[in-house]
Every structure is written in C-alpha cells, then in structure tokens.
C-alpha cells in the first residue's frame, strides 16, 4: 500500500487524472494478496540471497541508447536482468512469472499492444527493463520515476532519489534497502547469474552504487544532447498522457528536461573519476548503431569480462531486428539546437 501513501503525499491530483488515480488505487489493492503469498513463500530465501559477482551497470541519460545496449548485452546467457514482467509485477514475479508471462505475451500479441516510448514496438514481457520501473511498482518512495507520475514535483523527486548528499542519511539507507531487496529477488530468479542492470537515474548514483558494490563494472553510453533533448521530450509527452496524475505546461516540461540534462551530465562528469579504467567503459551511441558487434566486443575487452560462446550469434539476431526499427521523427528548432549546444553539451 506504499503506492497509495505516495499518492497522498504528492497531492493535488489534476481533475482530468482522477480516473487514472482510481485505476492505480485498485491495482495496488488487488496486488496485495499476490505480494503476501510471495513474502510468505520466499522471504527467507530472498534474505539469504547473495549478489556475487558484482553487477554490470549500464549508465547514460534517458534516450542515450541505453535500452538498445541493454537488449544487445542481455543476449549473453551469463547475465540476469530485470525484464518487463518483473518490473511490472515486482512484488509477485517469483511465483507468477512462469505461467503469467507467456499468457500476457500472447494477449499483447493478439491486441498488438505497443510500448509508447518507442515507435511501433510491441510489448514483450521478456524485454529487459529498468530497476526504477520495478521500484515504483514496488511502491518504493525512492524510485526516480515518481517524477513522471507527479510532474509538478519532478525536480524535487529527482533531487531526493538521484542525488544523495549523504551516503549515511536515512533516505540513502532506505534506498539501499529497497534496491538490494529488488536485486536479490532478480538474482534469485536468475539463479545467481551476474546482473546486467540499466536505469538512467543510476547515472547520477555512481557514488552510492560503489558503496553497495565496490567492484561493480560500468558502461556509459553517450549521445548527442540535441537528440537526447528531443527524444526525452517525446518520452515525457507519453508519460504525461498515459501515466501522470498531474498536468504541467510546455514551458514547465522544457524546464524539467533541460535542468535534468544539465544535472545528470554534471554529476556523471564529477563521479566518473571514482572509476578505474577496468571498471568503466564509455561508448558512443552512433558508433554502436553503425558497428554494434565491434562496440560490444570492445566492452567485453575493456571490462575484462569473458563473453559466452553463444553470445555473438544471439547478438547478431538482435541487431537484425533492431535494423528494422524506425525511430520517431522530430521537428527540430534551430534556436533550441543552438541553446542546447551552448548550454548542455558537456565540456
């Protein structure tokens, strides 16, 4: 019921969003029995679960190509990851996924459900997904994605869920508790495989992630800030339409996007020096698109990770699928491009 508590804490709700509010409340109530069953059956096993070896984290601002990179690397069978099903049902996936995921995939196929954040991509509950999506569906107050539900308080949400001033504060300890609980469940689900994790807010959490996993590996993907801005704008528009409980103006939205870009870029630039050459690999999105297999091999070599024997063929299949994808088209504004290039390109 933590979702309902978060909704109350972030009032007011826009009148047009009242029906969506009731949907959220009903879903939270209906999920309770499933959550209780999972806790009764698996609580002890989750508590004892170890996360070893340390995870590999994919970093990058929203819309930098983190999803594409995550999909490619997740074809390596040595990795476990958060998939769409476990992100949507984080409180019950340990005992419901085996039967419910195939059913949902069939339903999604019949009704041709589309993922709103990508152009004409149908839902597949096996796709890799983000930890912050799972955290918000767990009801954790420490998911950065509450910003999409309550955009009027987005910058405040980001401040309290991404930029931890103290590594020993109450909020930090609560984040670690919720995050580790989720990761232990994913590790248990994937039978102790190394975790491959991707959540853009982690780009600003390097210090905290190193506190939890001192030996973790990091991959940072870089993309043109102009492309990030327009793509992130599209993501926000879809969230405001489908998931937000509050309404904001276009100028307010633009302010959220540009402030967030500047903050995330600065935080990454400040924290990357904490990582050694063998723990950080930086890649370029355009290069990944042009020569994905070359970039993937560079990542393995840079991080000192052995590639599974079947990985290359599986990645080639994924690359072939990706080449059929047509990205969204945007109406570029030259004045906005000049402003982005002047103010948001990291130096």
Tab-separated table of C-alpha atoms in Angstrom:
chain	number	residue	atom	x	y	z
A	1	UNK	CA	0.000	0.000	0.000
A	2	UNK	CA	3.017	2.288	-0.200
A	3	UNK	CA	1.786	3.462	-3.615
A	4	UNK	CA	-1.335	4.948	-2.016
A	5	UNK	CA	0.791	6.668	0.626
A	6	UNK	CA	2.940	8.229	-2.097
A	7	UNK	CA	-0.154	9.444	-3.942
A	8	UNK	CA	-1.444	11.129	-0.784
A	9	UNK	CA	1.954	12.760	-0.166
A	10	UNK	CA	2.006	14.288	-3.658
A	11	UNK	CA	-1.472	15.824	-3.808
A	12	UNK	CA	-3.113	17.644	-5.523
A	13	UNK	CA	-4.189	15.441	-8.437
A	14	UNK	CA	-5.375	17.085	-11.658
A	15	UNK	CA	-9.128	16.664	-12.169
A	16	UNK	CA	-8.668	15.052	-15.593
A	17	UNK	CA	-6.483	12.408	-13.966
A	18	UNK	CA	-8.982	11.260	-11.311
A	19	UNK	CA	-9.997	8.137	-13.326
A	20	UNK	CA	-6.321	7.140	-13.608
A	21	UNK	CA	-5.945	7.675	-9.858
A	22	UNK	CA	-8.697	5.138	-9.192
A	23	UNK	CA	-7.001	2.658	-11.541
A	24	UNK	CA	-3.757	2.983	-9.566
A	25	UNK	CA	-5.534	2.511	-6.237
A	26	UNK	CA	-7.458	-0.550	-7.448
A	27	UNK	CA	-4.292	-2.138	-8.870
A	28	UNK	CA	-2.436	-1.528	-5.594
A	29	UNK	CA	-5.213	-3.201	-3.601
A	30	UNK	CA	-5.531	-6.148	-5.995
A	31	UNK	CA	-1.788	-6.794	-5.870
A	32	UNK	CA	-1.734	-7.204	-2.076
A	33	UNK	CA	-2.701	-10.914	-1.892
A	34	UNK	CA	-0.088	-11.804	-4.530
A	35	UNK	CA	2.538	-9.839	-2.621
A	36	UNK	CA	1.680	-11.543	0.669
A	37	UNK	CA	1.938	-15.008	-0.890
A	38	UNK	CA	5.371	-14.213	-2.305
A	39	UNK	CA	6.589	-12.875	1.041
A	40	UNK	CA	5.353	-15.968	2.864
A	41	UNK	CA	6.993	-18.372	0.428
A	42	UNK	CA	10.221	-16.579	-0.483
A	43	UNK	CA	11.101	-14.120	2.311
A	44	UNK	CA	13.740	-16.360	3.879
A	45	UNK	CA	15.355	-17.250	0.553
A	46	UNK	CA	15.500	-13.609	-0.545
A	47	UNK	CA	17.064	-12.556	2.755
A	48	UNK	CA	19.863	-15.146	2.346
A	49	UNK	CA	20.461	-14.417	-1.346
A	50	UNK	CA	23.927	-13.102	-2.232
A	51	UNK	CA	24.693	-10.854	-5.210
A	52	UNK	CA	28.001	-12.169	-6.481
A	53	UNK	CA	29.750	-11.292	-8.722
A	54	UNK	CA	29.051	-7.559	-8.609
A	55	UNK	CA	26.655	-6.265	-11.278
A	56	UNK	CA	27.370	-4.541	-14.558
A	57	UNK	CA	25.581	-1.174	-14.707
A	58	UNK	CA	24.641	0.496	-17.993
A	59	UNK	CA	24.664	4.267	-17.493
A	60	UNK	CA	23.526	7.136	-19.680
A	61	UNK	CA	20.926	9.875	-19.740
A	62	UNK	CA	17.433	8.869	-20.758
A	63	UNK	CA	17.269	8.264	-24.536
A	64	UNK	CA	21.029	7.865	-24.916
A	65	UNK	CA	20.717	4.359	-26.336
A	66	UNK	CA	20.806	2.542	-23.003
A	67	UNK	CA	17.837	0.364	-23.970
A	68	UNK	CA	19.425	-0.758	-27.243
A	69	UNK	CA	22.702	-1.582	-25.489
A	70	UNK	CA	20.819	-3.400	-22.718
A	71	UNK	CA	18.936	-5.507	-25.262
A	72	UNK	CA	22.151	-6.479	-27.058
A	73	UNK	CA	24.098	-7.454	-23.940
A	74	UNK	CA	21.149	-9.257	-22.347
A	75	UNK	CA	21.504	-11.891	-25.085
A	76	UNK	CA	24.565	-13.134	-23.218
A	77	UNK	CA	23.241	-16.008	-21.116
A	78	UNK	CA	25.713	-15.291	-18.325
A	79	UNK	CA	23.632	-12.247	-17.343
A	80	UNK	CA	20.411	-11.931	-15.366
A	81	UNK	CA	18.315	-8.781	-15.649
A	82	UNK	CA	15.035	-7.107	-14.781
A	83	UNK	CA	12.562	-7.937	-17.538
A	84	UNK	CA	9.251	-6.212	-18.276
A	85	UNK	CA	7.285	-8.770	-16.320
A	86	UNK	CA	9.360	-8.482	-13.145
A	87	UNK	CA	9.313	-4.678	-13.465
A	88	UNK	CA	5.525	-4.607	-13.806
A	89	UNK	CA	4.937	-7.162	-11.048
A	90	UNK	CA	7.957	-6.793	-8.730
A	91	UNK	CA	6.050	-7.976	-5.663
A	92	UNK	CA	4.932	-11.311	-7.086
A	93	UNK	CA	7.031	-12.323	-10.098
A	94	UNK	CA	8.909	-15.077	-8.275
A	95	UNK	CA	5.826	-17.280	-8.203
A	96	UNK	CA	3.651	-15.858	-11.015
A	97	UNK	CA	6.070	-15.258	-13.887
A	98	UNK	CA	6.340	-18.831	-15.187
A	99	UNK	CA	2.642	-19.079	-16.032
A	100	UNK	CA	1.525	-15.478	-16.342
A	101	UNK	CA	4.292	-14.094	-18.569
A	102	UNK	CA	3.543	-16.383	-21.561
A	103	UNK	CA	-0.153	-15.553	-21.197
A	104	UNK	CA	0.486	-11.802	-21.158
A	105	UNK	CA	2.788	-12.095	-24.166
A	106	UNK	CA	0.001	-13.852	-26.085
A	107	UNK	CA	-2.550	-11.217	-25.071
A	108	UNK	CA	-0.138	-8.439	-26.043
A	109	UNK	CA	0.338	-10.095	-29.423
A	110	UNK	CA	-3.389	-10.530	-30.064
A	111	UNK	CA	-4.229	-6.915	-29.174
A	112	UNK	CA	-0.965	-5.586	-30.628
A	113	UNK	CA	-0.089	-3.573	-27.545
A	114	UNK	CA	2.609	-1.022	-28.296
A	115	UNK	CA	5.276	0.318	-25.952
A	116	UNK	CA	4.509	4.070	-26.003
A	117	UNK	CA	8.143	5.133	-25.632
A	118	UNK	CA	9.287	3.518	-28.883
A	119	UNK	CA	7.926	3.778	-32.406
A	120	UNK	CA	5.619	0.828	-33.179
A	121	UNK	CA	7.369	-1.646	-30.874
A	122	UNK	CA	5.007	-4.294	-29.488
A	123	UNK	CA	5.067	-5.289	-25.833
A	124	UNK	CA	7.163	-8.287	-24.937
A	125	UNK	CA	7.354	-9.092	-21.243
A	126	UNK	CA	10.747	-10.757	-21.744
A	127	UNK	CA	12.371	-7.468	-22.816
A	128	UNK	CA	14.958	-6.078	-20.394
A	129	UNK	CA	13.601	-3.242	-18.291
A	130	UNK	CA	14.719	-0.731	-15.643
A	131	UNK	CA	15.099	-1.090	-11.911
A	132	UNK	CA	13.434	2.272	-11.243
A	133	UNK	CA	10.330	0.991	-13.027
A	134	UNK	CA	10.319	-2.018	-10.708
A	135	UNK	CA	10.920	0.210	-7.663
A	136	UNK	CA	7.926	2.437	-8.378
A	137	UNK	CA	5.710	-0.616	-8.896
A	138	UNK	CA	7.027	-1.997	-5.598
A	139	UNK	CA	5.762	1.209	-4.012
A	140	UNK	CA	9.255	2.327	-3.047
A	141	UNK	CA	9.357	6.107	-2.480
A	142	UNK	CA	12.947	6.058	-3.769
A	143	UNK	CA	12.209	5.490	-7.455
A	144	UNK	CA	13.049	8.491	-9.630
A	145	UNK	CA	10.043	7.591	-11.782
A	146	UNK	CA	7.611	9.128	-9.317
A	147	UNK	CA	8.578	12.284	-11.223
A	148	UNK	CA	6.590	11.007	-14.202
A	149	UNK	CA	3.546	10.396	-12.017
A	150	UNK	CA	3.829	13.802	-10.312
A	151	UNK	CA	5.472	16.128	-12.844
A	152	UNK	CA	4.632	19.261	-10.830
A	153	UNK	CA	7.152	17.986	-8.269
A	154	UNK	CA	9.518	16.316	-10.700
A	155	UNK	CA	12.684	18.221	-9.803
A	156	UNK	CA	12.091	17.641	-6.113
A	157	UNK	CA	11.600	13.921	-6.760
A	158	UNK	CA	14.830	13.744	-8.777
A	159	UNK	CA	16.735	15.597	-6.045
A	160	UNK	CA	15.680	13.052	-3.418
A	161	UNK	CA	16.036	9.887	-5.497
A	162	UNK	CA	19.136	10.522	-7.624
A	163	UNK	CA	21.448	12.970	-5.884
A	164	UNK	CA	22.258	11.645	-2.417
A	165	UNK	CA	24.027	14.358	-0.404
A	166	UNK	CA	24.990	11.936	2.356
A	167	UNK	CA	25.757	8.257	1.918
A	168	UNK	CA	24.673	7.647	5.520
A	169	UNK	CA	21.371	9.519	5.563
A	170	UNK	CA	18.049	7.866	6.313
A	171	UNK	CA	16.905	8.300	2.694
A	172	UNK	CA	20.114	6.714	1.401
A	173	UNK	CA	19.793	3.721	3.701
A	174	UNK	CA	16.153	3.259	2.690
A	175	UNK	CA	17.085	3.389	-0.992
A	176	UNK	CA	19.806	0.772	-0.452
A	177	UNK	CA	17.343	-1.439	1.434
A	178	UNK	CA	14.709	-1.314	-1.324
A	179	UNK	CA	17.230	-1.585	-4.147
A	180	UNK	CA	19.046	-4.554	-2.652
A	181	UNK	CA	15.757	-6.306	-1.938
A	182	UNK	CA	14.827	-5.994	-5.621
A	183	UNK	CA	18.260	-7.100	-6.835
A	184	UNK	CA	18.296	-10.103	-4.513
A	185	UNK	CA	14.973	-11.192	-5.984
A	186	UNK	CA	16.309	-10.804	-9.521
A	187	UNK	CA	19.493	-12.669	-8.596
A	188	UNK	CA	17.450	-15.485	-7.031
A	189	UNK	CA	15.173	-15.617	-10.075
A	190	UNK	CA	18.177	-15.931	-12.416
A	191	UNK	CA	19.992	-18.482	-10.253
A	192	UNK	CA	22.919	-16.292	-9.195
A	193	UNK	CA	23.849	-15.056	-12.663
A	194	UNK	CA	25.758	-11.797	-12.882
A	195	UNK	CA	23.231	-8.948	-13.011
A	196	UNK	CA	23.142	-6.632	-16.021
A	197	UNK	CA	21.312	-3.524	-14.832
A	198	UNK	CA	20.086	-0.460	-16.686
A	199	UNK	CA	18.309	2.523	-15.202
A	200	UNK	CA	19.191	6.066	-16.357
A	201	UNK	CA	18.877	7.547	-12.824
A	202	UNK	CA	21.864	5.364	-11.865
A	203	UNK	CA	23.996	7.717	-13.973
A	204	UNK	CA	23.796	10.150	-11.041
A	205	UNK	CA	24.179	7.448	-8.360
A	206	UNK	CA	27.723	6.214	-9.012
A	207	UNK	CA	28.961	7.054	-5.502
A	208	UNK	CA	26.080	5.183	-3.940
A	209	UNK	CA	26.395	2.176	-6.252
A	210	UNK	CA	30.091	1.935	-5.423
A	211	UNK	CA	29.228	1.928	-1.740
A	212	UNK	CA	26.975	-1.071	-2.313
A	213	UNK	CA	29.146	-2.804	-4.945
A	214	UNK	CA	32.796	-1.625	-4.777
A	215	UNK	CA	33.791	-3.994	-7.627
A	216	UNK	CA	30.918	-3.170	-9.962
A	217	UNK	CA	31.502	-2.613	-13.681
A	218	UNK	CA	30.031	0.392	-15.522
A	219	UNK	CA	29.257	1.089	-19.176
A	220	UNK	CA	28.439	4.691	-20.079
A	221	UNK	CA	26.787	5.418	-23.414
A	222	UNK	CA	26.995	8.916	-24.834
A	223	UNK	CA	24.704	10.523	-27.410
A	224	UNK	CA	24.249	13.971	-28.922
A	225	UNK	CA	22.443	16.217	-26.368
A	226	UNK	CA	20.260	17.554	-29.198
A	227	UNK	CA	18.973	14.043	-29.947
A	228	UNK	CA	18.601	13.332	-26.223
A	229	UNK	CA	16.546	16.500	-25.724
A	230	UNK	CA	14.041	15.770	-28.484
A	231	UNK	CA	13.758	12.078	-27.668
A	232	UNK	CA	13.388	12.767	-23.949
A	233	UNK	CA	10.683	15.311	-24.777
A	234	UNK	CA	8.791	12.550	-26.591
A	235	UNK	CA	9.187	10.211	-23.611
A	236	UNK	CA	7.817	12.859	-21.258
A	237	UNK	CA	4.840	13.541	-23.531
A	238	UNK	CA	3.930	9.845	-23.469
A	239	UNK	CA	4.271	9.728	-19.684
A	240	UNK	CA	2.122	12.839	-19.239
A	241	UNK	CA	-0.520	11.317	-21.493
A	242	UNK	CA	-0.572	7.777	-20.100
A	243	UNK	CA	0.740	7.768	-16.531
A	244	UNK	CA	0.878	11.234	-14.941
A	245	UNK	CA	-1.558	12.262	-12.211
A	246	UNK	CA	-0.798	15.960	-12.679
A	247	UNK	CA	-0.690	18.330	-15.644
A	248	UNK	CA	2.059	20.819	-16.490
A	249	UNK	CA	2.636	23.413	-19.205
A	250	UNK	CA	5.053	23.024	-22.112
A	251	UNK	CA	7.382	25.625	-20.599
A	252	UNK	CA	7.424	23.705	-17.307
A	253	UNK	CA	8.175	20.489	-19.174
A	254	UNK	CA	11.001	22.128	-21.097
A	255	UNK	CA	12.480	23.398	-17.845
A	256	UNK	CA	12.368	19.893	-16.294
A	257	UNK	CA	14.111	18.342	-19.305
A	258	UNK	CA	16.875	20.918	-19.644
A	259	UNK	CA	17.582	21.082	-15.900
A	260	UNK	CA	17.697	17.302	-15.653
A	261	UNK	CA	20.066	17.005	-18.601
A	262	UNK	CA	22.450	19.561	-17.123
A	263	UNK	CA	22.335	17.975	-13.660
A	264	UNK	CA	22.891	14.411	-14.880
A	265	UNK	CA	25.766	15.374	-17.200
A	266	UNK	CA	27.493	17.331	-14.402
A	267	UNK	CA	27.031	14.561	-11.852
A	268	UNK	CA	28.450	11.914	-14.171
A	269	UNK	CA	31.439	14.097	-15.064
A	270	UNK	CA	32.130	14.615	-11.366
A	271	UNK	CA	31.756	10.953	-10.353
A	272	UNK	CA	33.392	9.125	-13.269
A	273	UNK	CA	36.849	9.793	-11.807
A	274	UNK	CA	35.930	7.397	-8.993
A	275	UNK	CA	36.069	4.535	-11.506
A	276	UNK	CA	39.196	2.827	-12.781
A	277	UNK	CA	39.908	2.081	-16.448
A	278	UNK	CA	38.994	-1.574	-15.886
A	279	UNK	CA	35.657	-0.685	-14.248
A	280	UNK	CA	34.369	1.886	-16.742
A	281	UNK	CA	33.836	1.585	-20.484
A	282	UNK	CA	32.496	4.594	-22.407
A	283	UNK	CA	30.836	4.049	-25.778
A	284	UNK	CA	29.236	6.279	-28.393
A	285	UNK	CA	25.640	5.696	-29.482
A	286	UNK	CA	26.231	6.499	-33.163
A	287	UNK	CA	29.209	4.131	-33.280
A	288	UNK	CA	27.097	1.444	-31.610
A	289	UNK	CA	24.442	1.856	-34.305
A	290	UNK	CA	26.968	1.650	-37.143
A	291	UNK	CA	29.082	-1.207	-35.819
A	292	UNK	CA	27.332	-2.814	-32.850
A	293	UNK	CA	29.316	-6.057	-32.759
A	294	UNK	CA	32.635	-4.174	-32.719
A	295	UNK	CA	31.444	-1.990	-29.809
A	296	UNK	CA	30.133	-4.996	-27.868
A	297	UNK	CA	33.477	-6.779	-28.225
A	298	UNK	CA	35.258	-3.626	-27.044
A	299	UNK	CA	33.057	-3.546	-23.950
A	300	UNK	CA	33.931	-7.110	-23.002
A	301	UNK	CA	37.635	-6.467	-23.521
A	302	UNK	CA	37.589	-3.150	-21.647
A	303	UNK	CA	35.814	-4.571	-18.604
A	304	UNK	CA	37.672	-7.877	-18.606
A	305	UNK	CA	34.505	-9.970	-18.919
A	306	UNK	CA	34.511	-13.238	-20.839
A	307	UNK	CA	31.802	-13.491	-23.475
A	308	UNK	CA	29.620	-16.611	-23.516
A	309	UNK	CA	30.211	-18.889	-26.505
A	310	UNK	CA	26.727	-18.405	-27.957
A	311	UNK	CA	26.593	-14.646	-27.413
A	312	UNK	CA	27.763	-13.408	-30.814
A	313	UNK	CA	25.110	-15.255	-32.825
A	314	UNK	CA	22.345	-14.144	-30.441
A	315	UNK	CA	23.535	-10.549	-30.675
A	316	UNK	CA	23.571	-10.705	-34.469
A	317	UNK	CA	19.934	-11.820	-34.407
A	318	UNK	CA	19.069	-8.887	-32.134
A	319	UNK	CA	20.976	-6.484	-34.396
A	320	UNK	CA	18.986	-7.707	-37.412
A	321	UNK	CA	15.753	-6.994	-35.557
A	322	UNK	CA	16.971	-3.563	-34.453
A	323	UNK	CA	17.813	-2.533	-38.027
A	324	UNK	CA	14.112	-2.770	-38.894
A	325	UNK	CA	13.253	-0.188	-36.251
A	326	UNK	CA	12.267	3.293	-37.444
A	327	UNK	CA	12.880	5.982	-34.804
A	328	UNK	CA	10.439	8.786	-34.093
A	329	UNK	CA	10.765	11.866	-36.302
A	330	UNK	CA	11.106	15.287	-34.666
A	331	UNK	CA	10.521	18.895	-35.704
A	332	UNK	CA	13.874	20.459	-34.910
A	333	UNK	CA	14.027	24.102	-33.858
A	334	UNK	CA	17.314	25.753	-34.807
A	335	UNK	CA	17.225	28.240	-31.935
A	336	UNK	CA	16.658	25.435	-29.448
A	337	UNK	CA	19.510	23.443	-31.002
A	338	UNK	CA	21.872	26.415	-30.609
A	339	UNK	CA	20.824	26.806	-26.959
A	340	UNK	CA	21.361	23.094	-26.255
A	341	UNK	CA	24.773	23.112	-27.926
A	342	UNK	CA	25.804	26.167	-25.912
A	343	UNK	CA	24.429	25.167	-22.524
A	344	UNK	CA	24.062	21.376	-22.324
A	345	UNK	CA	26.985	19.830	-24.188
A	346	UNK	CA	29.445	18.570	-21.537
A	347	UNK	CA	32.932	20.098	-21.682
